[in-house]
Coordinates of C-alpha atoms in Angstrom, one line a residue:
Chain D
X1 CA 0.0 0.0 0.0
X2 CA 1.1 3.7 -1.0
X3 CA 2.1 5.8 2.0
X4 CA 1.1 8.6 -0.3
X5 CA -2.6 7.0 0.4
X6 CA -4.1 8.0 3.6
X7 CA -6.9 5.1 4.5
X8 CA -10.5 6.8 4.7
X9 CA -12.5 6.1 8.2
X10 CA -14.6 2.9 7.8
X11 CA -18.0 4.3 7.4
X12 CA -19.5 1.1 9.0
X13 CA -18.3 3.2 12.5
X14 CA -20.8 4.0 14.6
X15 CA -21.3 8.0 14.7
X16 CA -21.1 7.6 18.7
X17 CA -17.5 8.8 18.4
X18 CA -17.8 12.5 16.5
X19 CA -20.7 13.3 18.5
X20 CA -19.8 16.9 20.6
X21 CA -22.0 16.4 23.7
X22 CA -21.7 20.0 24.6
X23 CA -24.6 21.3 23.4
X24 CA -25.0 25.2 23.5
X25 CA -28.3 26.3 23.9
X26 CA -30.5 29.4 24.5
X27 CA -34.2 29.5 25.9
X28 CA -36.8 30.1 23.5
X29 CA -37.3 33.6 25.0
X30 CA -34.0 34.8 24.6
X31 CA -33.6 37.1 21.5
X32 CA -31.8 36.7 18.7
X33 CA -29.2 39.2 19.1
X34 CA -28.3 37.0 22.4
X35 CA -28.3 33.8 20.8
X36 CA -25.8 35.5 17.9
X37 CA -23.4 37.0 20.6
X38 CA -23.6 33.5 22.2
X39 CA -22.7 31.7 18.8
X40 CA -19.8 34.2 18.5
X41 CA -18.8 33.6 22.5
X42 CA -18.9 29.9 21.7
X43 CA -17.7 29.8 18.2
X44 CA -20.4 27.5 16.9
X45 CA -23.0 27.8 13.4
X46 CA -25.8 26.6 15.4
X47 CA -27.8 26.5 18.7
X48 CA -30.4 24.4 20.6
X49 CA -33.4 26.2 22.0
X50 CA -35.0 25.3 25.2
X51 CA -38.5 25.6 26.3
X52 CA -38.3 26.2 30.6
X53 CA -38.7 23.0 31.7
X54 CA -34.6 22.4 29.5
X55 CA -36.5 20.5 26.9
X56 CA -35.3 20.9 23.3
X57 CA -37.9 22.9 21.6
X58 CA -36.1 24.1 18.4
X59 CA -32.8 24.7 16.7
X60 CA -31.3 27.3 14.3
X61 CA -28.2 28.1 12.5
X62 CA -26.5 31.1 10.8
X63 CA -28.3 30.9 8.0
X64 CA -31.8 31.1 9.9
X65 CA -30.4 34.4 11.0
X66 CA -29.5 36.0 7.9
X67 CA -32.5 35.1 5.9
X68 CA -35.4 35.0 8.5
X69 CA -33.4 38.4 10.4
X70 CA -30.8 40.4 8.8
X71 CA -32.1 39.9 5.0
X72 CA -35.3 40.7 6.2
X73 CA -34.0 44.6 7.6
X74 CA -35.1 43.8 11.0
X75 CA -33.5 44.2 14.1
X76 CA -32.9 41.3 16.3
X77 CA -34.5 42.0 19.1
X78 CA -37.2 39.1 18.6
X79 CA -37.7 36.1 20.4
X80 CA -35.1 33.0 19.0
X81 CA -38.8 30.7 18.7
X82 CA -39.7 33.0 15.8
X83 CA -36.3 32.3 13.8
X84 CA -35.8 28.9 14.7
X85 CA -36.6 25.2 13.5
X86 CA -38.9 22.9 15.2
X87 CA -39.2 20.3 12.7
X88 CA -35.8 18.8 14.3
X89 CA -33.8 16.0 12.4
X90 CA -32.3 13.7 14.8
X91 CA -30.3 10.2 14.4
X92 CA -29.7 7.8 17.1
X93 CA -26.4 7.5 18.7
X94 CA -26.1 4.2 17.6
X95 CA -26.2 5.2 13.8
X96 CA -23.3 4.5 11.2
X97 CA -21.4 7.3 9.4
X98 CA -22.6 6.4 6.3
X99 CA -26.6 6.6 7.6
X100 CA -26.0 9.9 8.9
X101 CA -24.3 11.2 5.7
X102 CA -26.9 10.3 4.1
X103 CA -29.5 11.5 6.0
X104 CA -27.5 15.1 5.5
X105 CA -27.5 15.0 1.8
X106 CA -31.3 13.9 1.5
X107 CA -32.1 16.2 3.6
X108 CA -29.3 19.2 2.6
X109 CA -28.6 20.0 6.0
X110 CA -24.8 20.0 8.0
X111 CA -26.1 19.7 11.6
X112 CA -28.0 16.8 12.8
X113 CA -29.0 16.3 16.5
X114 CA -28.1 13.1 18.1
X115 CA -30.6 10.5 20.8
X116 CA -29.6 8.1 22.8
X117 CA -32.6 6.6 24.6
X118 CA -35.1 8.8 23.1
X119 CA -33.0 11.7 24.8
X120 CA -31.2 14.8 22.5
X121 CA -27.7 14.3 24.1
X122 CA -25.7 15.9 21.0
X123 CA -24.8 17.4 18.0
X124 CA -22.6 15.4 14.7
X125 CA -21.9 18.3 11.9
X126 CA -20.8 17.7 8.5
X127 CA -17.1 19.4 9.5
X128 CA -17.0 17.1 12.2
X129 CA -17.0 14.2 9.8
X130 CA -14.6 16.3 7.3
X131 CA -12.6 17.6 10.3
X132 CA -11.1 13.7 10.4
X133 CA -10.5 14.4 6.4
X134 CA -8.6 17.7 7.1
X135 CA -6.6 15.9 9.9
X136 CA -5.5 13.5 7.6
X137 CA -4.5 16.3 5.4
X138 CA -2.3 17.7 7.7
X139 CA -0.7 14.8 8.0
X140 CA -0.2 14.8 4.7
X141 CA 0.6 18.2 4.2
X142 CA 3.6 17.6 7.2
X143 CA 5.3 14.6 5.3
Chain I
X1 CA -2.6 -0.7 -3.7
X2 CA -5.9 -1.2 -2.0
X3 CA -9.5 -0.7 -3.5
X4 CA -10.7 0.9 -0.1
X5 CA -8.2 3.7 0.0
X6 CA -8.8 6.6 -2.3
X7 CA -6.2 8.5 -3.0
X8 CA -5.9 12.0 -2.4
X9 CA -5.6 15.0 -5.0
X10 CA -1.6 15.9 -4.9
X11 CA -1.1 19.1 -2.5
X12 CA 1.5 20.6 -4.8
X13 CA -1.5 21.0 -7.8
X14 CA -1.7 24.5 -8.8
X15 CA -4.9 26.0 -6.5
X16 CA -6.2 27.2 -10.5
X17 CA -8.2 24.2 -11.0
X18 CA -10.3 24.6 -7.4
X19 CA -10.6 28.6 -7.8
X20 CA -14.6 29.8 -8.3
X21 CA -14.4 33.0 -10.7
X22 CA -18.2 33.6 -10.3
X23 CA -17.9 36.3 -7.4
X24 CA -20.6 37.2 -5.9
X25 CA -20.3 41.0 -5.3
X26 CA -22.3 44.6 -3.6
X27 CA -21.5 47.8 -3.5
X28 CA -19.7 49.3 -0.6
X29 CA -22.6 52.1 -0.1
X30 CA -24.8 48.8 -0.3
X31 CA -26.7 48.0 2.9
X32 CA -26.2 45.0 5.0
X33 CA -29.8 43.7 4.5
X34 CA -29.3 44.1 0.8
X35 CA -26.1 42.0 1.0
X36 CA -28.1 39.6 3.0
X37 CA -30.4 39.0 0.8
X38 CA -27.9 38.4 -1.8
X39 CA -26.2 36.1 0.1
X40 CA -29.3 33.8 0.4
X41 CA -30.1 34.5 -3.6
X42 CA -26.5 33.1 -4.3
X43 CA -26.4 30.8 -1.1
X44 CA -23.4 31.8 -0.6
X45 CA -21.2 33.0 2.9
X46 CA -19.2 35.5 1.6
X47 CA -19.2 38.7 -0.8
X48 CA -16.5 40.6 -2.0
X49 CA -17.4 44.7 -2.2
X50 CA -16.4 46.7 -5.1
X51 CA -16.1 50.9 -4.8
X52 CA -17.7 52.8 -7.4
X53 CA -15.0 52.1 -10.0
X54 CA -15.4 48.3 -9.6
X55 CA -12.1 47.8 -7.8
X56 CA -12.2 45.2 -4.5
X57 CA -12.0 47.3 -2.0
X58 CA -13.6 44.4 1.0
X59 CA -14.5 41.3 1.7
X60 CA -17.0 39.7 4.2
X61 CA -19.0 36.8 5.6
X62 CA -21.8 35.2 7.8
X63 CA -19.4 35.5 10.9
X64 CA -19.0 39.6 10.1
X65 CA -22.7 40.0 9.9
X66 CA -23.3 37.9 13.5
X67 CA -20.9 39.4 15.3
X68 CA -21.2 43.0 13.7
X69 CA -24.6 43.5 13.0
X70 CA -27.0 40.6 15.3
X71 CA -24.9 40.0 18.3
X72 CA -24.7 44.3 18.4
X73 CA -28.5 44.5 18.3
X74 CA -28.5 46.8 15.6
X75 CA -30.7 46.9 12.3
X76 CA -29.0 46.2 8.7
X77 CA -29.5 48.9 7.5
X78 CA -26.0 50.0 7.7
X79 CA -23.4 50.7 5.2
X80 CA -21.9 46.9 3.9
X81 CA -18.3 49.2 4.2
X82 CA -19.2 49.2 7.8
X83 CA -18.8 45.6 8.4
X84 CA -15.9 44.5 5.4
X85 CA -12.8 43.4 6.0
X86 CA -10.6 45.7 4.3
X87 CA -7.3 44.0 4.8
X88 CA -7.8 41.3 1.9
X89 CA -5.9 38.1 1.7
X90 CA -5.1 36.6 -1.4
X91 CA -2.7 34.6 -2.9
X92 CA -2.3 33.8 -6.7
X93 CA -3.1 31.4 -9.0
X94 CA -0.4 29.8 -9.7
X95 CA 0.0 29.2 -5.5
X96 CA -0.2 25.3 -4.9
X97 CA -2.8 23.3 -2.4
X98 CA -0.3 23.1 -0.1
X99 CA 0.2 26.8 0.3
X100 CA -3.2 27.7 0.4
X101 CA -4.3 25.5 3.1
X102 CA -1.3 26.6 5.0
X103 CA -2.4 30.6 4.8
X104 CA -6.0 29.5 5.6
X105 CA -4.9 27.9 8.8
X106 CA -2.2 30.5 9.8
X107 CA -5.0 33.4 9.4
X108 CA -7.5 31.5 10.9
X109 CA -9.9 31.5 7.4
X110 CA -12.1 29.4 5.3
X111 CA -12.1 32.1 2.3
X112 CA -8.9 33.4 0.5
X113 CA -9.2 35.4 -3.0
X114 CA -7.4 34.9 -5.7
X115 CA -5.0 36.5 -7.7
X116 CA -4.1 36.7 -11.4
X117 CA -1.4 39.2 -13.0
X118 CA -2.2 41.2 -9.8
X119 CA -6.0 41.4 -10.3
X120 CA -8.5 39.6 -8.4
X121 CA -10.1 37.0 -10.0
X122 CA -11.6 34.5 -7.8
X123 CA -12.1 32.7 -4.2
X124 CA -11.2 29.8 -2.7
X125 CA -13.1 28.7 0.2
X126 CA -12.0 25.3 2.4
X127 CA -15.1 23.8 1.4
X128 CA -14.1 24.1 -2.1
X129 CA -10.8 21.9 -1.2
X130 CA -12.9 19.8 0.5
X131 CA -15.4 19.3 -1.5
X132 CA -13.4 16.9 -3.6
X133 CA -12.4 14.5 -0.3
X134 CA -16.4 14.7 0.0
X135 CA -17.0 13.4 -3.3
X136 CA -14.4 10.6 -2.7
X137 CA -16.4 9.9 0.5
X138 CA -19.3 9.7 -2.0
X139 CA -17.7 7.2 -3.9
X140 CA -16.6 5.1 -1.6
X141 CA -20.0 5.1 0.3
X142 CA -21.8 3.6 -3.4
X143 CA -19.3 1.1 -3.2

């Protein structure tokens, strides 16, 4: 075999091991000029919301923002729950990486929400899968 | 050499071949709702902004607008010259892969324009160089 040839992950794997469990959230009250200064505190494309009793009630990325928000001239001083999604896609923990591809393509999305026992416990996004591809590439690269 | 390993694109390809020349552009005097808007038209994350003589004179994406516009609270109606970036990076054309994704992690960017006989005539975002390890994901995934 080629060293030149990094091996791909199996996609067989379960997605278990990419899912970030620290979910960052904001209440469904909050407005969306918190939630955005939250997604630049935390560095992230994308938050839960959370109805008061911590249950995940919605979700929303940059792009909600820009085209529900910003492209609409308004300021954001609504609530998030009139920006975000509440039809959410979720996989099971127990998923493969090739399901949950998939399930991004059909459904031309980059951030799907993760269950384990019935329970939203985290968060797989398409660079998470590609981060392991860029990795590689550095390792490349550094040869 | 095995079946299951694609290989990878060479990093010392010229960057030409991965460089978009479709750029998406506004006016600086344009407002940031209007660029907005634009960017959902085009669905894309960044513009470049051209003066009244059509000369680049900024650059800008999603993370700008958050952290500018929606995590300040205020309304778009701003200037987009408010929000650019006016120290461009670019590289040129002839630049390999290797030297691009190097600049893009030393600056911290997914985004780098391109240059040709000292004009700018394109981008180059990470997802572009990525894109291609996707497709190979693709591929192996149908197998």
């Amino acid at each position: 075999m080629s060293k030149a040839a990094p091996e791909f992950y199996d996609v067989d794997m379960p997605i278990r091991s990419f899912v970030t469990k620290r979910l960052i959230g904001v209440k469904s009250g909050d407005t969306v000029q918190e939630a955005a200064r939250k997604m630049v505190e935390f560095n992230t494309a994308s938050l839960i919301v959370l109805d008061d009793d911590g249950e995940v009630v919605g979700f929303f990325t940059d792009t909600d923002i820009k085209k529900k928000v910003v492209a609409e001239g308004l300021k954001p001083d609504m609530p998030v729950s009139d920006i975000m999604v509440t039809d959410l896609i979720t996989t099971d923990i127990n998923s493969d990486i090739q399901g949950v591809l998939e399930l991004m393509a059909d459904k031309n999305i980059r951030h799907v929400l993760i269950k384990e026992d019935g329970d939203i416990v985290g968060i797989v996004t398409f660079s998470d899968l590609i981060d392991v591809e860029r990795q590689k590439l550095g390792t490349y690269i550094s040869r």
